PDB file of C-alpha atoms in Angstrom:
ATOM      1  CA  MET A 404      46.092  38.239  74.046  1.00  0.00           C
ATOM      2  CA  SER A 405      45.534  37.186  77.611  1.00  0.00           C
ATOM      3  CA  LEU A 406      48.242  36.645  80.157  1.00  0.00           C
ATOM      4  CA  SER A 407      47.586  32.888  80.078  1.00  0.00           C
ATOM      5  CA  GLU A 408      47.996  32.764  76.293  1.00  0.00           C
ATOM      6  CA  LEU A 409      51.166  34.827  76.525  1.00  0.00           C
ATOM      7  CA  ALA A 410      52.576  32.393  79.126  1.00  0.00           C
ATOM      8  CA  ASP A 411      51.712  29.433  76.861  1.00  0.00           C
ATOM      9  CA  LEU A 412      53.430  31.135  73.928  1.00  0.00           C
ATOM     10  CA  ALA A 413      56.507  31.845  76.056  1.00  0.00           C
ATOM     11  CA  GLN A 414      56.608  28.190  77.103  1.00  0.00           C
ATOM     12  CA  VAL A 415      56.461  27.050  73.453  1.00  0.00           C
ATOM     13  CA  VAL A 416      59.246  29.476  72.553  1.00  0.00           C
ATOM     14  CA  ASN A 417      61.333  28.231  75.488  1.00  0.00           C
ATOM     15  CA  CYS A 418      60.832  24.609  74.387  1.00  0.00           C
ATOM     16  CA  ALA A 419      61.888  25.510  70.865  1.00  0.00           C
ATOM     17  CA  ILE A 420      64.996  27.251  72.174  1.00  0.00           C
ATOM     18  CA  VAL A 421      65.868  24.221  74.325  1.00  0.00           C
ATOM     19  CA  LEU A 422      65.365  21.908  71.320  1.00  0.00           C
ATOM     20  CA  VAL A 423      67.607  24.041  69.120  1.00  0.00           C
ATOM     21  CA  SER A 424      70.224  24.134  71.906  1.00  0.00           C
ATOM     22  CA  VAL A 425      70.139  20.344  72.278  1.00  0.00           C
ATOM     23  CA  ILE A 426      70.529  19.863  68.517  1.00  0.00           C
ATOM     24  CA  TYR A 427      73.429  22.333  68.467  1.00  0.00           C
ATOM     25  CA  LEU A 428      75.061  20.623  71.440  1.00  0.00           C
ATOM     26  CA  ALA A 429      74.727  17.196  69.778  1.00  0.00           C
ATOM     27  CA  ARG A 430      76.399  18.548  66.629  1.00  0.00           C
ATOM     28  CA  GLN A 431      79.201  20.077  68.708  1.00  0.00           C
ATOM     29  CA  LEU A 432      79.753  16.795  70.539  1.00  0.00           C
ATOM     30  CA  ARG A 433      79.858  14.874  67.268  1.00  0.00           C
ATOM     31  CA  GLN A 434      82.350  17.358  65.823  1.00  0.00           C
ATOM     32  CA  ALA A 435      84.490  17.147  68.961  1.00  0.00           C
ATOM     33  CA  ALA A 436      84.548  13.341  68.697  1.00  0.00           C
ATOM     34  CA  LEU A 437      85.609  13.559  65.035  1.00  0.00           C
ATOM     35  CA  ASN A 438      88.322  16.056  65.928  1.00  0.00           C
ATOM     36  CA  GLN A 439      89.564  13.763  68.703  1.00  0.00           C
ATOM     37  CA  GLN A 440      89.729  10.791  66.340  1.00  0.00           C
ATOM     38  CA  THR A 441      91.592  12.908  63.786  1.00  0.00           C
ATOM     39  CA  LEU A 442      94.154  13.966  66.385  1.00  0.00           C
ATOM     40  CA  ILE A 443      94.598  10.372  67.529  1.00  0.00           C
ATOM     41  CA  GLN A 444      95.123   9.192  63.951  1.00  0.00           C
ATOM     42  CA  GLN A 445      97.640  11.978  63.336  1.00  0.00           C
ATOM     43  CA  GLY A 446      99.471  11.013  66.530  1.00  0.00           C
ATOM     44  CA  ARG A 447      99.579   7.357  65.456  1.00  0.00           C
ATOM     45  CA  ALA A 448     100.886   8.306  62.020  1.00  0.00           C
ATOM     46  CA  ALA A 449     103.565  10.568  63.515  1.00  0.00           C
ATOM     47  CA  ARG A 450     104.624   7.904  66.035  1.00  0.00           C
ATOM     48  CA  ILE A 451     104.887   5.197  63.372  1.00  0.00           C
ATOM     49  CA  SER A 452     106.686   7.509  60.938  1.00  0.00           C
ATOM     50  CA  THR A 453     109.235   8.479  63.581  1.00  0.00           C
ATOM     51  CA  LEU A 454     109.858   4.845  64.492  1.00  0.00           C
ATOM     52  CA  SER A 455     110.243   3.940  60.803  1.00  0.00           C
ATOM     53  CA  GLN A 456     112.726   6.774  60.280  1.00  0.00           C
ATOM     54  CA  GLN A 457     114.741   5.620  63.283  1.00  0.00           C
ATOM     55  CA  MET A 458     114.805   2.056  61.932  1.00  0.00           C
ATOM     56  CA  ALA A 459     116.122   3.305  58.601  1.00  0.00           C
ATOM     57  CA  GLN A 460     119.289   4.822  60.105  1.00  0.00           C
ATOM     58  CA  LYS A 461     122.538   3.096  59.260  1.00  0.00           C
ATOM     59  CA  GLY A 462     123.545   0.700  61.985  1.00  0.00           C
ATOM     60  CA  VAL A 463     120.029   0.532  63.345  1.00  0.00           C
ATOM     61  CA  ALA A 464     118.737  -0.888  60.072  1.00  0.00           C
ATOM     62  CA  GLU A 465     121.403  -3.591  60.190  1.00  0.00           C
ATOM     63  CA  ALA A 466     120.494  -4.485  63.783  1.00  0.00           C
ATOM     64  CA  TRP A 467     116.803  -4.626  62.834  1.00  0.00           C
ATOM     65  CA  GLU A 468     117.523  -6.860  59.831  1.00  0.00           C
ATOM     66  CA  LYS A 469     119.647  -9.249  61.875  1.00  0.00           C
ATOM     67  CA  GLY A 470     117.123  -9.240  64.699  1.00  0.00           C
ATOM     68  CA  VAL A 471     113.959  -9.864  62.698  1.00  0.00           C
ATOM     69  CA  TYR A 472     115.452 -12.787  60.769  1.00  0.00           C
ATOM     70  CA  GLY A 473     117.320 -14.229  63.749  1.00  0.00           C
ATOM     71  CA  GLY A 474     120.744 -14.044  62.134  1.00  0.00           C
ATOM     72  CA  PRO A 475     124.086 -13.733  63.905  1.00  0.00           C
ATOM     73  CA  ILE A 476     123.890 -10.565  65.984  1.00  0.00           C
ATOM     74  CA  SER A 477     126.238  -8.727  68.350  1.00  0.00           C
ATOM     75  CA  LEU A 478     125.198  -7.778  71.863  1.00  0.00           C
ATOM     76  CA  SER A 479     125.039  -4.104  70.870  1.00  0.00           C
ATOM     77  CA  GLU A 480     122.843  -4.914  67.876  1.00  0.00           C
ATOM     78  CA  LEU A 481     120.635  -7.094  70.057  1.00  0.00           C
ATOM     79  CA  HIS A 482     120.139  -4.146  72.397  1.00  0.00           C
ATOM     80  CA  GLN A 483     119.227  -1.942  69.455  1.00  0.00           C
ATOM     81  CA  PHE A 484     116.814  -4.564  68.158  1.00  0.00           C
ATOM     82  CA  ARG A 485     115.313  -5.100  71.626  1.00  0.00           C
ATOM     83  CA  ASN A 486     114.669  -1.359  72.002  1.00  0.00           C
ATOM     84  CA  LEU A 487     113.137  -1.123  68.536  1.00  0.00           C
ATOM     85  CA  GLY A 488     110.989  -4.169  69.244  1.00  0.00           C
ATOM     86  CA  ARG A 489     109.860  -2.688  72.543  1.00  0.00           C
ATOM     87  CA  ALA A 490     109.011   0.616  70.855  1.00  0.00           C
ATOM     88  CA  THR A 491     107.060  -1.296  68.200  1.00  0.00           C
ATOM     89  CA  PHE A 492     105.103  -3.261  70.805  1.00  0.00           C
ATOM     90  CA  ILE A 493     104.396  -0.170  72.934  1.00  0.00           C
ATOM     91  CA  SER A 494     103.084   1.597  69.835  1.00  0.00           C
ATOM     92  CA  ALA A 495     100.939  -1.442  69.050  1.00  0.00           C
ATOM     93  CA  GLU A 496      99.630  -1.588  72.605  1.00  0.00           C
ATOM     94  CA  ASP A 497      98.676   2.085  72.415  1.00  0.00           C
ATOM     95  CA  SER A 498      96.725   1.519  69.188  1.00  0.00           C
ATOM     96  CA  PHE A 499      95.052  -1.512  70.742  1.00  0.00           C
ATOM     97  CA  PHE A 500      93.962   0.493  73.812  1.00  0.00           C
ATOM     98  CA  GLN A 501      92.758   3.378  71.668  1.00  0.00           C
ATOM     99  CA  TYR A 502      90.514   0.973  69.801  1.00  0.00           C
ATOM    100  CA  GLU A 503      89.341  -0.685  73.029  1.00  0.00           C
ATOM    101  CA  HIS A 504      88.391   2.744  74.422  1.00  0.00           C
ATOM    102  CA  LYS A 505      86.528   3.612  71.190  1.00  0.00           C
ATOM    103  CA  VAL A 506      88.803   6.498  70.191  1.00  0.00           C
ATOM    104  CA  LEU A 507      90.455   4.700  67.268  1.00  0.00           C
ATOM    105  CA  HIS A 508      88.036   4.113  64.418  1.00  0.00           C
ATOM    106  CA  GLU A 509      87.467   0.738  62.795  1.00  0.00           C
ATOM    107  CA  GLU A 510      89.529   1.510  59.663  1.00  0.00           C
ATOM    108  CA  GLY A 511      92.522   2.536  61.771  1.00  0.00           C
ATOM    109  CA  PHE A 512      92.270  -0.637  63.824  1.00  0.00           C
ATOM    110  CA  GLU A 513      91.954  -2.772  60.689  1.00  0.00           C
ATOM    111  CA  SER A 514      95.140  -1.221  59.301  1.00  0.00           C
ATOM    112  CA  PHE A 515      96.895  -1.776  62.625  1.00  0.00           C
ATOM    113  CA  ARG A 516      95.741  -5.410  62.838  1.00  0.00           C
ATOM    114  CA  HIS A 517      96.958  -6.149  59.298  1.00  0.00           C
ATOM    115  CA  SER A 518     100.338  -4.581  60.073  1.00  0.00           C
ATOM    116  CA  ILE A 519     100.723  -6.705  63.204  1.00  0.00           C
ATOM    117  CA  GLU A 520      99.800  -9.869  61.307  1.00  0.00           C
ATOM    118  CA  VAL A 521     102.466  -9.141  58.669  1.00  0.00           C
ATOM    119  CA  MET A 522     105.135  -8.127  61.188  1.00  0.00           C
ATOM    120  CA  MET A 523     104.607 -11.160  63.373  1.00  0.00           C
ATOM    121  CA  ARG A 524     105.645 -13.421  60.487  1.00  0.00           C
ATOM    122  CA  LEU A 525     109.218 -12.435  61.286  1.00  0.00           C
ATOM    123  CA  PRO A 526     110.840 -14.997  63.616  1.00  0.00           C
ATOM    124  CA  GLY A 527     112.884 -12.432  65.524  1.00  0.00           C
ATOM    125  CA  LEU A 528     109.801 -10.363  66.335  1.00  0.00           C
ATOM    126  CA  GLN A 529     108.018 -13.473  67.550  1.00  0.00           C
ATOM    127  CA  ALA A 530     111.011 -14.250  69.776  1.00  0.00           C
ATOM    128  CA  MET A 531     111.107 -10.650  71.009  1.00  0.00           C
ATOM    129  CA  TRP A 532     107.402 -10.859  71.792  1.00  0.00           C
ATOM    130  CA  LEU A 533     107.958 -14.021  73.835  1.00  0.00           C
ATOM    131  CA  GLU A 534     110.737 -12.293  75.800  1.00  0.00           C
ATOM    132  CA  THR A 535     108.797  -9.098  76.506  1.00  0.00           C
ATOM    133  CA  ARG A 536     105.222 -10.454  76.754  1.00  0.00           C
ATOM    134  CA  PRO A 537     105.078 -10.172  80.584  1.00  0.00           C
ATOM    135  CA  MET A 538     105.484  -6.384  80.278  1.00  0.00           C
ATOM    136  CA  TYR A 539     102.044  -5.893  78.727  1.00  0.00           C
ATOM    137  CA  SER A 540      98.424  -6.091  79.813  1.00  0.00           C
ATOM    138  CA  SER A 541      96.680  -9.439  79.581  1.00  0.00           C
ATOM    139  CA  LYS A 542      94.167  -8.260  76.941  1.00  0.00           C
ATOM    140  CA  PHE A 543      96.889  -6.916  74.659  1.00  0.00           C
ATOM    141  CA  ALA A 544      99.025  -9.995  75.303  1.00  0.00           C
ATOM    142  CA  GLN A 545      96.126 -12.216  74.222  1.00  0.00           C
ATOM    143  CA  PHE A 546      95.635 -10.124  71.071  1.00  0.00           C
ATOM    144  CA  MET A 547      99.327 -10.463  70.206  1.00  0.00           C
ATOM    145  CA  ASP A 548      99.404 -14.175  71.096  1.00  0.00           C
ATOM    146  CA  ASP A 549      96.517 -14.703  68.676  1.00  0.00           C
ATOM    147  CA  ALA A 550      98.420 -12.824  65.953  1.00  0.00           C
ATOM    148  CA  VAL A 551     101.517 -14.957  66.591  1.00  0.00           C
ATOM    149  CA  MET A 552      99.482 -18.176  66.470  1.00  0.00           C
ATOM    150  CA  ARG A 553      97.964 -17.198  63.092  1.00  0.00           C
ATOM    151  CA  ALA A 554     101.264 -16.029  61.596  1.00  0.00           C
ATOM    152  CA  SER A 555     103.250 -18.315  59.381  1.00  0.00           C
ATOM    153  CA  VAL A 556     106.936 -17.720  60.084  1.00  0.00           C
ATOM    154  CA  GLU A 557     109.038 -16.384  57.205  1.00  0.00           C
ATOM    155  CA  THR A 558     112.387 -18.069  57.651  1.00  0.00           C
ATOM    156  CA  ASP A 559     113.878 -17.932  54.191  1.00  0.00           C
ATOM    157  CA  VAL A 560     112.924 -14.568  52.762  1.00  0.00           C
ATOM    158  CA  ASP A 561     114.989 -13.027  50.007  1.00  0.00           C
ATOM    159  CA  GLU A 562     113.682  -9.482  50.234  1.00  0.00           C
ATOM    160  CA  LEU A 563     115.851  -8.273  47.352  1.00  0.00           C
ATOM    161  CA  ALA A 564     114.501 -10.956  45.004  1.00  0.00           C
ATOM    162  CA  ARG A 565     110.922 -10.219  46.112  1.00  0.00           C
ATOM    163  CA  TRP A 566     111.514  -6.493  45.566  1.00  0.00           C
ATOM    164  CA  ALA A 567     112.958  -7.093  42.091  1.00  0.00           C
ATOM    165  CA  THR A 568     109.953  -9.264  41.185  1.00  0.00           C
ATOM    166  CA  THR A 569     107.496  -6.632  42.396  1.00  0.00           C
ATOM    167  CA  VAL A 570     109.302  -3.827  40.539  1.00  0.00           C
ATOM    168  CA  GLY A 571     109.357  -5.992  37.401  1.00  0.00           C
ATOM    169  CA  SER A 572     105.614  -6.576  37.715  1.00  0.00           C
ATOM    170  CA  VAL A 573     104.966  -2.880  38.116  1.00  0.00           C
ATOM    171  CA  LYS A 574     107.101  -2.071  35.104  1.00  0.00           C
ATOM    172  CA  ASN A 575     105.066  -4.558  33.100  1.00  0.00           C
ATOM    173  CA  LYS A 576     101.811  -3.398  34.726  1.00  0.00           C
ATOM    174  CA  ASP A 577     101.135  -6.948  35.990  1.00  0.00           C
ATOM    175  CA  ALA A 578     100.616  -5.739  39.563  1.00  0.00           C
ATOM    176  CA  LEU A 579      97.932  -3.238  38.614  1.00  0.00           C
TER     177      LEU A 579
END
């Protein structure tokens, strides 16, 4: 084998090694992106779970209930409701930005969007949004304004009756 042939062979081997390295690097980058999305989803779930647990505490739950339906509320309860509303909107804004920056996947954003559309049916949350709207970015504010515009307001909701109906349906297997 001549020196020229040996150099050609070495060049082919080097190209093959570079190709394998590029393929490996692409796989590593893809795996890193998946890991990042997983961590973001876990963070969202933890944040929402923590907020839900806080809302379930006695006293806080009463303030939330009075606030979301716009019932008679004390100043202390209004402060509790305002802080819970703010935490809810900050969490929503974070999910919105994660999606905008392509780190929250489509399914996560769809779940988030549906949750916002359901929550914004509550008159107290709509009022809280109107009060705090200036605190948020214009893109997020437009997203939330659109959700508010589409939401039909639930003013006369008997949650206990709805719950009893749903449980009755499940017991009779109507809901499945």
